[in-house]
Tab-separated table of C-alpha atoms and ligand atoms in Angstrom:
chain	number	residue	atom	x	y	z
A	1	UNK	CA	0.282	-4.353	30.858
A	2	UNK	CA	3.514	-4.795	28.610
A	3	UNK	CA	5.500	-2.380	26.794
A	4	UNK	CA	4.595	1.292	26.507
A	5	UNK	CA	6.054	4.226	25.234
A	6	UNK	CA	7.195	7.363	27.247
A	7	UNK	CA	4.387	9.409	25.848
A	8	UNK	CA	1.926	6.910	27.149
A	9	UNK	CA	3.070	6.761	30.533
A	10	UNK	CA	0.522	7.998	33.501
A	11	UNK	CA	1.929	9.404	36.711
A	12	UNK	CA	1.955	6.769	39.197
A	13	UNK	CA	2.709	3.726	36.978
A	14	UNK	CA	5.362	1.279	38.190
A	15	UNK	CA	7.970	0.946	35.109
A	16	UNK	CA	10.992	-1.132	34.477
A	17	UNK	CA	13.878	-1.658	31.942
A	18	UNK	CA	16.883	-3.730	30.882
A	19	UNK	CA	20.186	-2.296	32.493
A	20	UNK	CA	23.467	-3.505	31.338
A	21	UNK	CA	22.353	-5.557	28.110
A	22	UNK	CA	19.601	-7.060	29.983
A	23	UNK	CA	21.727	-8.299	33.197
A	24	UNK	CA	18.727	-7.101	35.215
A	25	UNK	CA	15.833	-4.941	35.274
A	26	UNK	CA	15.896	-1.808	36.862
A	27	UNK	CA	12.529	-0.561	38.438
A	28	UNK	CA	10.907	2.956	39.156
A	29	UNK	CA	7.650	4.774	39.489
A	30	UNK	CA	6.892	7.662	36.961
A	31	UNK	CA	5.753	10.415	38.835
A	32	UNK	CA	4.858	12.602	35.828
A	33	UNK	CA	6.464	15.634	34.548
A	34	UNK	CA	9.045	13.383	32.321
A	35	UNK	CA	10.581	11.980	36.248
A	36	UNK	CA	11.045	8.953	37.550
A	37	UNK	CA	11.638	8.165	41.370
A	38	UNK	CA	13.982	4.969	41.990
A	39	UNK	CA	15.906	3.256	44.630
A	40	UNK	CA	19.325	3.541	42.885
A	41	UNK	CA	20.763	-0.196	44.140
A	42	UNK	CA	22.644	-1.568	41.306
A	43	UNK	CA	21.877	1.376	38.939
A	44	UNK	CA	23.852	3.871	40.894
A	45	UNK	CA	25.417	5.180	37.542
A	46	UNK	CA	22.287	6.719	36.493
A	47	UNK	CA	22.194	9.685	38.672
A	48	UNK	CA	20.498	12.917	38.359
A	49	UNK	CA	22.658	15.772	37.182
A	50	UNK	CA	23.612	13.709	33.991
A	51	UNK	CA	21.586	15.633	31.400
A	52	UNK	CA	20.162	18.828	31.113
A	53	UNK	CA	16.495	17.501	32.519
A	54	UNK	CA	18.128	15.950	35.435
A	55	UNK	CA	20.057	18.952	36.027
A	56	UNK	CA	17.151	21.096	36.637
A	57	UNK	CA	14.537	18.422	38.041
A	58	UNK	CA	16.494	15.658	39.647
A	59	UNK	CA	16.883	15.225	43.390
A	60	UNK	CA	19.216	12.665	45.027
A	61	UNK	CA	18.696	11.540	48.674
A	62	UNK	CA	20.684	8.755	49.757
A	63	UNK	CA	19.872	5.608	47.466
A	64	UNK	CA	16.789	7.210	46.487
A	65	UNK	CA	16.817	9.358	43.414
A	66	UNK	CA	14.656	11.503	40.996
A	67	UNK	CA	15.897	11.226	37.482
A	68	UNK	CA	14.261	12.031	34.094
A	69	UNK	CA	12.474	9.455	32.138
A	70	UNK	CA	15.384	9.411	29.381
A	71	UNK	CA	18.446	8.639	31.755
A	72	UNK	CA	16.114	5.769	33.256
A	73	UNK	CA	15.568	4.138	30.287
A	74	UNK	CA	18.881	4.636	28.690
A	75	UNK	CA	17.275	4.027	24.978
A	76	UNK	CA	15.676	0.800	26.107
A	77	UNK	CA	12.098	-0.633	26.135
A	78	UNK	CA	9.960	0.379	29.057
A	79	UNK	CA	7.617	-1.983	30.652
A	80	UNK	CA	4.826	-1.402	32.930
A	81	UNK	CA	4.613	-3.648	35.865
A	82	UNK	CA	0.950	-5.106	36.205
A	83	UNK	CA	-0.646	-5.144	39.353
A	84	UNK	CA	-4.090	-7.161	40.372
A	85	UNK	CA	-2.913	-9.891	38.055
A	86	UNK	CA	-4.447	-13.638	38.799
A	87	UNK	CA	-2.276	-16.576	40.504
A	88	UNK	CA	-2.100	-17.960	37.215
A	89	UNK	CA	-0.965	-15.043	35.514
A	90	UNK	CA	1.438	-14.453	38.114
A	91	UNK	CA	2.935	-17.911	37.533
A	92	UNK	CA	3.080	-17.754	33.856
A	93	UNK	CA	4.399	-14.390	33.260
A	94	UNK	CA	8.329	-13.210	33.341
A	95	UNK	CA	9.547	-12.958	37.222
A	96	UNK	CA	9.624	-9.224	38.291
A	97	UNK	CA	6.988	-8.097	35.742
A	98	UNK	CA	3.694	-8.578	37.814
A	99	UNK	CA	2.032	-8.637	41.315
A	100	UNK	CA	-1.034	-10.299	42.695
A	101	UNK	CA	-1.786	-7.274	44.993
A	102	UNK	CA	-3.877	-4.531	43.917
A	103	UNK	CA	-2.158	-1.154	43.254
A	104	UNK	CA	-3.304	1.891	45.205
A	105	UNK	CA	-4.686	4.825	43.187
A	106	UNK	CA	-2.193	6.721	41.206
A	107	UNK	CA	-1.965	9.917	43.278
A	108	UNK	CA	-1.213	7.823	46.330
A	109	UNK	CA	1.558	6.058	44.612
A	110	UNK	CA	3.184	9.282	43.641
A	111	UNK	CA	2.881	10.385	47.196
A	112	UNK	CA	4.494	7.747	48.506
A	113	UNK	CA	7.435	7.719	45.898
A	114	UNK	CA	8.139	11.667	46.938
A	115	UNK	CA	7.355	10.673	50.492
A	116	UNK	CA	10.555	8.081	50.431
A	117	UNK	CA	12.674	10.340	48.321
A	118	UNK	CA	12.275	13.202	50.848
A	119	UNK	CA	12.607	11.467	53.739
A	120	UNK	CA	15.327	9.095	52.243
A	121	UNK	CA	14.931	6.085	53.592
A	122	UNK	CA	12.463	2.814	53.338
A	123	UNK	CA	10.542	3.268	56.196
A	124	UNK	CA	10.126	-0.023	58.535
A	125	UNK	CA	10.530	-2.266	55.675
A	126	UNK	CA	14.379	-1.110	55.507
A	127	UNK	CA	15.541	-4.536	57.047
A	128	UNK	CA	14.430	-6.753	54.447
A	129	UNK	CA	13.382	-4.658	51.237
A	130	UNK	CA	16.642	-3.570	49.615
A	131	UNK	CA	16.541	-3.525	45.791
A	132	UNK	CA	14.652	-0.989	43.203
A	133	UNK	CA	11.943	-3.806	42.443
A	134	UNK	CA	10.570	-3.886	46.257
A	135	UNK	CA	10.916	0.139	46.502
A	136	UNK	CA	8.564	0.541	43.214
A	137	UNK	CA	6.337	-2.400	44.660
A	138	UNK	CA	6.123	-0.829	48.056
A	139	UNK	CA	5.065	2.462	46.607
A	140	UNK	CA	2.565	1.062	44.490
A	141	UNK	CA	0.979	-1.271	47.304
A	142	UNK	CA	2.028	-0.213	50.733
A	143	UNK	CA	3.811	-3.750	51.112
A	144	UNK	CA	7.122	-4.876	50.398
A	145	UNK	CA	7.449	-7.611	47.732
A	146	UNK	CA	6.774	-11.185	49.145
A	147	UNK	CA	9.676	-12.800	47.995
A	148	UNK	CA	11.631	-10.669	50.194
A	149	UNK	CA	9.697	-11.503	53.176
A	150	UNK	CA	9.856	-15.197	52.446
A	151	UNK	CA	13.606	-14.688	52.248
A	152	UNK	CA	13.262	-13.038	56.060
A	153	UNK	CA	11.386	-16.373	57.138
A	154	UNK	CA	13.834	-18.616	55.777
A	155	UNK	CA	16.692	-16.729	57.645
A	156	UNK	CA	14.484	-16.639	60.946
A	157	UNK	CA	13.916	-20.514	60.106
A	158	UNK	CA	17.819	-20.849	59.920
A	159	UNK	CA	18.088	-18.916	63.186
A	160	UNK	CA	15.216	-20.944	65.007
A	161	UNK	CA	15.090	-24.397	62.949
A	162	UNK	CA	12.349	-25.626	65.332
A	163	UNK	CA	10.012	-23.096	63.231
A	164	UNK	CA	11.013	-24.876	60.080
A	165	UNK	CA	10.455	-28.006	61.283
A	166	UNK	CA	6.849	-27.317	62.502
A	167	UNK	CA	6.339	-25.558	59.171
A	168	UNK	CA	7.754	-28.495	57.532
A	169	UNK	CA	5.470	-31.137	59.332
A	170	UNK	CA	2.116	-30.704	57.557
A	171	UNK	CA	3.671	-30.800	54.145
A	172	UNK	CA	5.767	-33.989	54.766
A	173	UNK	CA	2.577	-35.399	56.050
A	174	UNK	CA	0.576	-34.558	53.019
A	175	UNK	CA	3.258	-36.025	50.872
A	176	UNK	CA	3.167	-39.206	52.725
A	177	UNK	CA	-0.517	-39.614	52.363
A	178	UNK	CA	-0.044	-38.711	48.428
A	179	UNK	CA	2.545	-41.086	48.172
A	180	UNK	CA	0.741	-43.891	50.022
A	181	UNK	CA	-2.184	-43.264	47.703
A	182	UNK	CA	-0.286	-43.577	44.469
A	183	UNK	CA	1.472	-46.821	45.739
A	184	UNK	CA	-1.829	-48.255	46.570
A	185	UNK	CA	-3.068	-47.133	42.917
A	186	UNK	CA	0.166	-48.838	41.770
A	187	UNK	CA	-0.854	-52.081	43.470
A	188	UNK	CA	-4.022	-52.149	41.490
A	189	UNK	CA	-3.026	-51.957	38.112
B	201	ZN	ZN1	18.223	12.761	32.635
């Protein structure tokens, strides 16, 4: 968890660092041998072939690229994304630094990242997983990040409002009961 030095990284680690002066975090999977596989997304400028190490070992296939760790962090601190954290930790930690789901074994994470790089796609999650964090979370767990799925559900709700109404009813009922109790409480005091 937390910050790590490059020499401490292990293949299969999900790493992130600040880009553009902290405007956003960029995420990738460290695959060993000083290389990182990432979904380029907003960070299209960090491409293979930009340094000697990348020239020798870099690969680019559509949005997915393998670049060297130095080009990835660009001199910024690296963080390691935590997996299998508690619900409480997930709520209290900074967004985009941890996940409640457990991670796969490291060799499977590396294999997943290489598979996506070689096939140049994002599997069946293509529709709603579209950023570098989702890519890394998908490699680590086999699942796309849930907030993206929630976004998908919201879109569905927009298209089919009845679904939203049905989903909201129990919540509204619970809220009413809660309100009723607190009002009664006020009446007593
Ligand atoms: Zn490089």
